[in-house]
mmCIF file of N, CA and C in Angstrom:
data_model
loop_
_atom_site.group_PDB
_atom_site.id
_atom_site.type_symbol
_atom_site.label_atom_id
_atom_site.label_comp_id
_atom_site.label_asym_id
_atom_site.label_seq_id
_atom_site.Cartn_x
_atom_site.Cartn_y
_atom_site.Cartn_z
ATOM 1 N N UNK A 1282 0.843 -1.165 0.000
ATOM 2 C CA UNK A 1282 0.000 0.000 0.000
ATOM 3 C C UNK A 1282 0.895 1.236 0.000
ATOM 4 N N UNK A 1283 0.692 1.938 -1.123
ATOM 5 C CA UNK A 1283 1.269 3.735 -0.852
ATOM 6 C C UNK A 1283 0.120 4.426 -0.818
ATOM 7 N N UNK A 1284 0.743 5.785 -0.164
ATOM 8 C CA UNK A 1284 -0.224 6.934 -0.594
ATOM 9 C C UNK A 1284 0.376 7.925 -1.281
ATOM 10 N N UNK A 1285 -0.136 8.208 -2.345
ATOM 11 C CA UNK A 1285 0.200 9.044 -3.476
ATOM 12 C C UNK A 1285 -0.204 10.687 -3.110
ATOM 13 N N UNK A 1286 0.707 11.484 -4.036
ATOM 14 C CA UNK A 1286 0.278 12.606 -3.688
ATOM 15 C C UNK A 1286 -1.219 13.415 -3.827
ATOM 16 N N UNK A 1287 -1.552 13.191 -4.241
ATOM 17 C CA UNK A 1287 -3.081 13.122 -4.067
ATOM 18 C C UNK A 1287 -4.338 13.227 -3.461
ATOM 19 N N UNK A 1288 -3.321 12.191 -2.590
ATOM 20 C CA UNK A 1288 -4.369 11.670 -1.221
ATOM 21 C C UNK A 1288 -4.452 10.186 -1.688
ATOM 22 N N UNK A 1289 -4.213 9.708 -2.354
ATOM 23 C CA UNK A 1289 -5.117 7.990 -2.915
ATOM 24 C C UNK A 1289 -3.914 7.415 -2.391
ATOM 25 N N UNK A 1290 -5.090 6.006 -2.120
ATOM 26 C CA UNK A 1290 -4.555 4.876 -1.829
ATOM 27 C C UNK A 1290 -4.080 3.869 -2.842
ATOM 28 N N UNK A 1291 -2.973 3.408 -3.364
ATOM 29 C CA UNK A 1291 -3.065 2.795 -4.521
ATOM 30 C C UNK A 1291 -2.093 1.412 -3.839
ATOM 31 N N UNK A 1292 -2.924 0.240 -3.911
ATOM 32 C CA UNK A 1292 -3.141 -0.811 -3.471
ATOM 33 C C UNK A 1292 -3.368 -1.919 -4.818
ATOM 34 N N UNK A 1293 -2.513 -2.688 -5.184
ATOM 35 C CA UNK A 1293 -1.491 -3.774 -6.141
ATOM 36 C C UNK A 1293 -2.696 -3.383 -7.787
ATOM 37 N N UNK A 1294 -2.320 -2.371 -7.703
ATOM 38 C CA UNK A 1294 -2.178 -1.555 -9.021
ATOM 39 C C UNK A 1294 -3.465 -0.709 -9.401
ATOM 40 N N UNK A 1295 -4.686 -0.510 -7.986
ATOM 41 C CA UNK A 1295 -5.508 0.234 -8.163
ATOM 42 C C UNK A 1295 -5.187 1.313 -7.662
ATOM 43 N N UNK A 1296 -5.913 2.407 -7.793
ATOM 44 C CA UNK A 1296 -5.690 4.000 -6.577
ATOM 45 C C UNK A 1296 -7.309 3.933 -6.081
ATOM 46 N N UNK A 1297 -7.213 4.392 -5.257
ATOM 47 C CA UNK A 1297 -8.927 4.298 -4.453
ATOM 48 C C UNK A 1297 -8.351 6.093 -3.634
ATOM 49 N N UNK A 1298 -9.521 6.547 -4.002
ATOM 50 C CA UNK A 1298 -9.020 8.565 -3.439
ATOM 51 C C UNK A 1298 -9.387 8.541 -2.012
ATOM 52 N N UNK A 1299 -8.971 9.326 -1.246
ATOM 53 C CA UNK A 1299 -9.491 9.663 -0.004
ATOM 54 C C UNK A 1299 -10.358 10.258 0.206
ATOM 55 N N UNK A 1300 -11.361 10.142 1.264
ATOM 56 C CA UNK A 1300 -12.014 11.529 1.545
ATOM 57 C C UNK A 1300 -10.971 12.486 2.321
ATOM 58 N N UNK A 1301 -11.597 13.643 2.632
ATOM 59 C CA UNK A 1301 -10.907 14.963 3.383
ATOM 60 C C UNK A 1301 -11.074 13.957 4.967
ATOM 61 N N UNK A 1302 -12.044 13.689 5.392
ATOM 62 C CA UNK A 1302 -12.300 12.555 6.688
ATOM 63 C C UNK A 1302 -11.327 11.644 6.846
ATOM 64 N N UNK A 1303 -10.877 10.610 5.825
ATOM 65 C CA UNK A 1303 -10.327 9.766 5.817
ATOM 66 C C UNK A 1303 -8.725 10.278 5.752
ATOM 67 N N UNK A 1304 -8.187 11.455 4.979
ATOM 68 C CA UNK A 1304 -6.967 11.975 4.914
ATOM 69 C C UNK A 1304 -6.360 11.944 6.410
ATOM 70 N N UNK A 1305 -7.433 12.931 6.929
ATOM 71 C CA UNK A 1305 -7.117 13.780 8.204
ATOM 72 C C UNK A 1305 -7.172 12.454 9.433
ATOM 73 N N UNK A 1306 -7.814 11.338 9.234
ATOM 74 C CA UNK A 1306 -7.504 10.668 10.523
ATOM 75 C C UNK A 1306 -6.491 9.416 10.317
ATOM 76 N N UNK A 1307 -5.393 9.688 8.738
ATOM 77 C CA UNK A 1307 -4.722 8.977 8.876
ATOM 78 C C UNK A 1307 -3.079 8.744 9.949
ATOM 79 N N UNK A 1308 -2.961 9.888 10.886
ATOM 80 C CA UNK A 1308 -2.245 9.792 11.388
ATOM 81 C C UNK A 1308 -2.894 9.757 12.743
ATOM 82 N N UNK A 1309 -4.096 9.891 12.742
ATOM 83 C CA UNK A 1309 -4.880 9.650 14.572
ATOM 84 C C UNK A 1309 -4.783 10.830 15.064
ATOM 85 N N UNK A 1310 -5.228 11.153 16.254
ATOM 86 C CA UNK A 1310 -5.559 11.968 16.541
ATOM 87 C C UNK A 1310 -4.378 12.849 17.116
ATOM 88 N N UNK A 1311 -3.017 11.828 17.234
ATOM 89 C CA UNK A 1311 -1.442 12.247 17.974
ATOM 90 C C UNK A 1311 -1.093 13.054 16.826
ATOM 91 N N UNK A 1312 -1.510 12.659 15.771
ATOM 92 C CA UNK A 1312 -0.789 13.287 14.324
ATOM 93 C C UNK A 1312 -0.481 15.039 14.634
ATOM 94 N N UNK A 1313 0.461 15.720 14.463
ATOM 95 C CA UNK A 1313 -0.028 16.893 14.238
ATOM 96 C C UNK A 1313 0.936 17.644 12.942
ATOM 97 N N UNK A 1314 0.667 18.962 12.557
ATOM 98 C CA UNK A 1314 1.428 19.043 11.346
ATOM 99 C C UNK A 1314 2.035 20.487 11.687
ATOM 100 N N UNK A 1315 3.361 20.784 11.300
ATOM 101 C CA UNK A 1315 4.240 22.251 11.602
ATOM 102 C C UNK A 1315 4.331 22.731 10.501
ATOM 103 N N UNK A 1316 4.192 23.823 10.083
ATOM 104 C CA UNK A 1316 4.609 24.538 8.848
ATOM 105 C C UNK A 1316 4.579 25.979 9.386
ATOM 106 N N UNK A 1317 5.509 26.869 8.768
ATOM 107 C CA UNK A 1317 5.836 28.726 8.568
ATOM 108 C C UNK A 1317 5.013 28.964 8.459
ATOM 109 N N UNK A 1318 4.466 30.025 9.142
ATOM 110 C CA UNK A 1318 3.539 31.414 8.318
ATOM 111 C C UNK A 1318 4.522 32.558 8.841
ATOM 112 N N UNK A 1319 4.123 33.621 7.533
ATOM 113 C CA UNK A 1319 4.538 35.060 7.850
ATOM 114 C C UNK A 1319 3.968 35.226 9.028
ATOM 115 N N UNK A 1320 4.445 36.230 10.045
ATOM 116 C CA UNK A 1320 3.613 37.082 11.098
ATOM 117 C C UNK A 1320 2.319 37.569 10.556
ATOM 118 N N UNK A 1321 2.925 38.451 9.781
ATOM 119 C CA UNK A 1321 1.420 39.720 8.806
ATOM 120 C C UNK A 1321 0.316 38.916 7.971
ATOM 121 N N UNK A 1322 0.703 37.535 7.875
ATOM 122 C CA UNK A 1322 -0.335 36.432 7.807
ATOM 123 C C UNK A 1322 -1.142 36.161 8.735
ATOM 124 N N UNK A 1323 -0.848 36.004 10.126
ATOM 125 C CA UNK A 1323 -1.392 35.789 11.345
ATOM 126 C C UNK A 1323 -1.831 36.889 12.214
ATOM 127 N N UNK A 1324 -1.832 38.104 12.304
ATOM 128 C CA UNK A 1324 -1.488 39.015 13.218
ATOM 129 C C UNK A 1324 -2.685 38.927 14.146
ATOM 130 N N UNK A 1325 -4.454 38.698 12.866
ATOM 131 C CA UNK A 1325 -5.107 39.117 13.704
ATOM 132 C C UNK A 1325 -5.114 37.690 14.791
ATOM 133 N N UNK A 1326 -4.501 36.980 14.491
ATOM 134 C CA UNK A 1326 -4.394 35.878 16.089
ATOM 135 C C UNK A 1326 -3.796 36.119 17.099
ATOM 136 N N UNK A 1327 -2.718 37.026 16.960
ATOM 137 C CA UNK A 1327 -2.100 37.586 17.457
ATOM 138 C C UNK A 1327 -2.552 39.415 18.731
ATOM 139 N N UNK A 1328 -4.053 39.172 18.762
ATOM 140 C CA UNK A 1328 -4.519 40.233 19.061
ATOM 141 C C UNK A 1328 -4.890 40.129 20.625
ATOM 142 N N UNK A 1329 -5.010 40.864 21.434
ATOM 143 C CA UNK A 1329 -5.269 40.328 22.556
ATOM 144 C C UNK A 1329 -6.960 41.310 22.973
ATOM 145 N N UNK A 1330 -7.556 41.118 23.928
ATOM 146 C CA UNK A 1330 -8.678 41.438 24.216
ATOM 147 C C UNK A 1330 -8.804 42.803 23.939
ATOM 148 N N UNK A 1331 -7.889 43.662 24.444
ATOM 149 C CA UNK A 1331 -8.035 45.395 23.600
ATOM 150 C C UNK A 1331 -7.396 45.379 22.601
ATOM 151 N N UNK A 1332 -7.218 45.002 21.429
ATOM 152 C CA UNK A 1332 -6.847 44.880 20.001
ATOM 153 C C UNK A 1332 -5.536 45.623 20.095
ATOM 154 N N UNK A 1333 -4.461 44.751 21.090
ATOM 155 C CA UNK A 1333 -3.220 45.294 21.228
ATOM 156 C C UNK A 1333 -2.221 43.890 20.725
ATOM 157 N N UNK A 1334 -0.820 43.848 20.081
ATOM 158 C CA UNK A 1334 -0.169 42.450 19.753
ATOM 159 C C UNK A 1334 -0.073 41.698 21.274
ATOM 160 N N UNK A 1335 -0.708 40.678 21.517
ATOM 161 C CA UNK A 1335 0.106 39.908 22.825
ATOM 162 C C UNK A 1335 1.499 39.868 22.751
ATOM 163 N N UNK A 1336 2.104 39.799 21.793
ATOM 164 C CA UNK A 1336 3.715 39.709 21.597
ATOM 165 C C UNK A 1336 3.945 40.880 20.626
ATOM 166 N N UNK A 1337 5.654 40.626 21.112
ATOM 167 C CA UNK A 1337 6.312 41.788 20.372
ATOM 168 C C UNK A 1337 6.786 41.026 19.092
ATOM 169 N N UNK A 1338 6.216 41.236 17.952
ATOM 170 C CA UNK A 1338 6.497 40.549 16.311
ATOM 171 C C UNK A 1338 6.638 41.736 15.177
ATOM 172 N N UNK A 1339 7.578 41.362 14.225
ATOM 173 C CA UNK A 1339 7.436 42.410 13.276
ATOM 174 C C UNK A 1339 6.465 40.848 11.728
ATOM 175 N N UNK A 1340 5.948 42.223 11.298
ATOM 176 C CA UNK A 1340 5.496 41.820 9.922
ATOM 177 C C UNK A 1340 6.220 40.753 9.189
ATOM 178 N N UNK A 1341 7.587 41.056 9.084
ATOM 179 C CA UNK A 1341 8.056 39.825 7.923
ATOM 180 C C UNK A 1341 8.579 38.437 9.039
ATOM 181 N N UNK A 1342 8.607 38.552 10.160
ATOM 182 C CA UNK A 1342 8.974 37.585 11.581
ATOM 183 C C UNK A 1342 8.428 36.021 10.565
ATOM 184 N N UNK A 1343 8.828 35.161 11.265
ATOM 185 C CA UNK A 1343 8.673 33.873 10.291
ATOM 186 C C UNK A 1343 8.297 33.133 12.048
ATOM 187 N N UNK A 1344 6.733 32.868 11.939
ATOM 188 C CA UNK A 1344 6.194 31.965 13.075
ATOM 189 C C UNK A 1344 6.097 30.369 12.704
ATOM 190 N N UNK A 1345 5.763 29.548 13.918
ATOM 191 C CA UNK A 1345 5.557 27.985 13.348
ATOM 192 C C UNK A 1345 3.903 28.257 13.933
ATOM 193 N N UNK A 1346 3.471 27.332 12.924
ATOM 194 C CA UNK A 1346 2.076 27.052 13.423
ATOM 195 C C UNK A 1346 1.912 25.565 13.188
ATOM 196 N N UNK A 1347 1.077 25.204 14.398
ATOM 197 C CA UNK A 1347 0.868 23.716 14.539
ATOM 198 C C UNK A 1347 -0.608 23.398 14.521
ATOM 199 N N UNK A 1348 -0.845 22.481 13.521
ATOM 200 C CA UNK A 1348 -1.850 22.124 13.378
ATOM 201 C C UNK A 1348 -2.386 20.398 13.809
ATOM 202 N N UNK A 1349 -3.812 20.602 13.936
ATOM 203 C CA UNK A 1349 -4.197 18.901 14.305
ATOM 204 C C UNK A 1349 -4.579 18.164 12.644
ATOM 205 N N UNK A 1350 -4.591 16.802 12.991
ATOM 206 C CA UNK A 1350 -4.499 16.432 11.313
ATOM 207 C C UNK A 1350 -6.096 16.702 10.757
ATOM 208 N N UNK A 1351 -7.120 17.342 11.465
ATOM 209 C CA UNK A 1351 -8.193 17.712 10.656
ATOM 210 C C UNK A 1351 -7.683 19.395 10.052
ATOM 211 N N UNK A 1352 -6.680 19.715 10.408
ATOM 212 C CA UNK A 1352 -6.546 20.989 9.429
ATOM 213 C C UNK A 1352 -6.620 22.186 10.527
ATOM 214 N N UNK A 1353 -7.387 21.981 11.814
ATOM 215 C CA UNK A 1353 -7.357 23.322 12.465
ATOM 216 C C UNK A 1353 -5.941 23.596 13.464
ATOM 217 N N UNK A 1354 -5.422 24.792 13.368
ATOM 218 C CA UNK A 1354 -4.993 25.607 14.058
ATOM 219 C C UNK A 1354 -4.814 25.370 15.597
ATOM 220 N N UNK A 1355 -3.685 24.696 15.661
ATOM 221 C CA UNK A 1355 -3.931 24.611 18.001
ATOM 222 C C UNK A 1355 -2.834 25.792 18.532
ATOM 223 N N UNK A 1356 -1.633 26.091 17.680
ATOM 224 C CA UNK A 1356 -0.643 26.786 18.617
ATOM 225 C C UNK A 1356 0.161 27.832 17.326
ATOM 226 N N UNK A 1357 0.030 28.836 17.702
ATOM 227 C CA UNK A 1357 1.608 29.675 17.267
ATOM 228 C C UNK A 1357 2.532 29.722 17.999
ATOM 229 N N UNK A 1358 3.866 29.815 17.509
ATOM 230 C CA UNK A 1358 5.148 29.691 18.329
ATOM 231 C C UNK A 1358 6.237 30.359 17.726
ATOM 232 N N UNK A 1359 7.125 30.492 18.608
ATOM 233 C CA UNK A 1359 8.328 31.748 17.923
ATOM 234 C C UNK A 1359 9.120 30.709 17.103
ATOM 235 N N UNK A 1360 9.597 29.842 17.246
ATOM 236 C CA UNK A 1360 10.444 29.117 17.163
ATOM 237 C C UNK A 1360 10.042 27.042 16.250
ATOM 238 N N UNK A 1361 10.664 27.036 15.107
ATOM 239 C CA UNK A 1361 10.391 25.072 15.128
ATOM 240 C C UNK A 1361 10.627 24.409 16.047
ATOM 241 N N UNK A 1362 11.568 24.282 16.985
ATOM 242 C CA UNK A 1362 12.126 23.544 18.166
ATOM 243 C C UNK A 1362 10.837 23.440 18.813
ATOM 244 N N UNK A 1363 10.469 24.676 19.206
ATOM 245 C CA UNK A 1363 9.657 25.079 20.686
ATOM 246 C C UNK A 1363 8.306 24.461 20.059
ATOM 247 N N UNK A 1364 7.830 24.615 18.840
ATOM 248 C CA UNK A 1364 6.834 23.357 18.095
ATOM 249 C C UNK A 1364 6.728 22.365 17.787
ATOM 250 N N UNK A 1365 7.903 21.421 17.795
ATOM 251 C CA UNK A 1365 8.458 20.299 17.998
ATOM 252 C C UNK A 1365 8.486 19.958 19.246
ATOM 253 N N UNK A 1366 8.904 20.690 20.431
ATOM 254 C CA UNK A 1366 9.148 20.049 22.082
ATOM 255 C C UNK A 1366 7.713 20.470 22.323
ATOM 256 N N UNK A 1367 6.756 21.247 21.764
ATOM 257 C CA UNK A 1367 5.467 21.317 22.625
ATOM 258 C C UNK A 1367 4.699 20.273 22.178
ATOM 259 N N UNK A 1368 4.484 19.585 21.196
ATOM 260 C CA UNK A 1368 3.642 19.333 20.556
ATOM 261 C C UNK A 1368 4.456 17.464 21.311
ATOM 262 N N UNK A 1369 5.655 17.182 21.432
ATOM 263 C CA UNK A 1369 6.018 16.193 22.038
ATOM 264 C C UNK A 1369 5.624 16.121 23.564
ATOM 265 N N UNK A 1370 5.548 17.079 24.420
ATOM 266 C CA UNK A 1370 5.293 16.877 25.502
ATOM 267 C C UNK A 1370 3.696 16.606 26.116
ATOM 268 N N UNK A 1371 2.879 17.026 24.530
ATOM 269 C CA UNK A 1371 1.893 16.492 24.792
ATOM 270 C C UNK A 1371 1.481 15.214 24.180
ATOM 271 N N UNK A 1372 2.604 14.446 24.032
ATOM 272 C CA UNK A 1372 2.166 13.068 23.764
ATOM 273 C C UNK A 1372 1.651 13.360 21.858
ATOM 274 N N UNK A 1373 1.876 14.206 21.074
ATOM 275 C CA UNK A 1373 1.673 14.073 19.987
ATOM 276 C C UNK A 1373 3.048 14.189 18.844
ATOM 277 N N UNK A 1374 2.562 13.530 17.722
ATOM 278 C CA UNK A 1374 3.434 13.211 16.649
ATOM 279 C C UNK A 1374 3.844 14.788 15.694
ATOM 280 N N UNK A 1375 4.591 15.256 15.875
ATOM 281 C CA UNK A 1375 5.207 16.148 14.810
ATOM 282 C C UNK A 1375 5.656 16.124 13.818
ATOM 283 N N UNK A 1376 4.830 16.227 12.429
ATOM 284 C CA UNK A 1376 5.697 16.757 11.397
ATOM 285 C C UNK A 1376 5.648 17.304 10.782
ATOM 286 N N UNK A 1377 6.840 18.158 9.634
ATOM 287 C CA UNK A 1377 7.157 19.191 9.205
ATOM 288 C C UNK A 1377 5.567 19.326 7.697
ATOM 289 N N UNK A 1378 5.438 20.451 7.430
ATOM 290 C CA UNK A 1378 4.125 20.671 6.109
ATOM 291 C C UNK A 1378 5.419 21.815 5.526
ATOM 292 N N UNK A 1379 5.569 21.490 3.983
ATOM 293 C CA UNK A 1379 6.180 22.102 3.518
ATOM 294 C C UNK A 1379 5.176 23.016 2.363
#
């Protein structure tokens, strides 16, 4: 069995496609995924209750964001390491989204 870029399953010479359901719970629920965003991509997450930055970030700053394998959003972080050791200490799988 591989999985192709795609999403499909291609199994002794068929491909069978995924659903978006079936993609996202192939790594379980430990799965999680790291990839860059710009800051000025994120900012308004970055807002705190009086529409002030919680952190000190400039615009072109390069954040990690960690995601669960259905696609949503759990953490921004300054740093890959510090998204890698958080995402391990909670008992979940890290890897890189290029």
């Amino acid at each position: 069995m591989a999985i192709m870029k795609n999403g499909a399953i291609a199994t002794e010479g068929q491909s069978i496609p995924l659903s978006a359901r079936d993609f996202a719970e192939l790594g379980g629920r430990k799965l999680v995924y790291i990839r860059t965003v710009v800051a000025r991509d994120v900012l308004d997450d970055l807002l705190d209750d009086d529409g002030e930055l919680a952190i000190e970030v400039e615009d072109d700053d390069t954040l990690y964001s960690v995601h669960s394998s259905s696609g949503e959003r759990i953490a921004l972080v300054g740093s890959r390491e510090l998204a890698f050791a958080a995402a391990r200490q909670y008992e979940m799988n890290p890897v890189s989204v290029h």
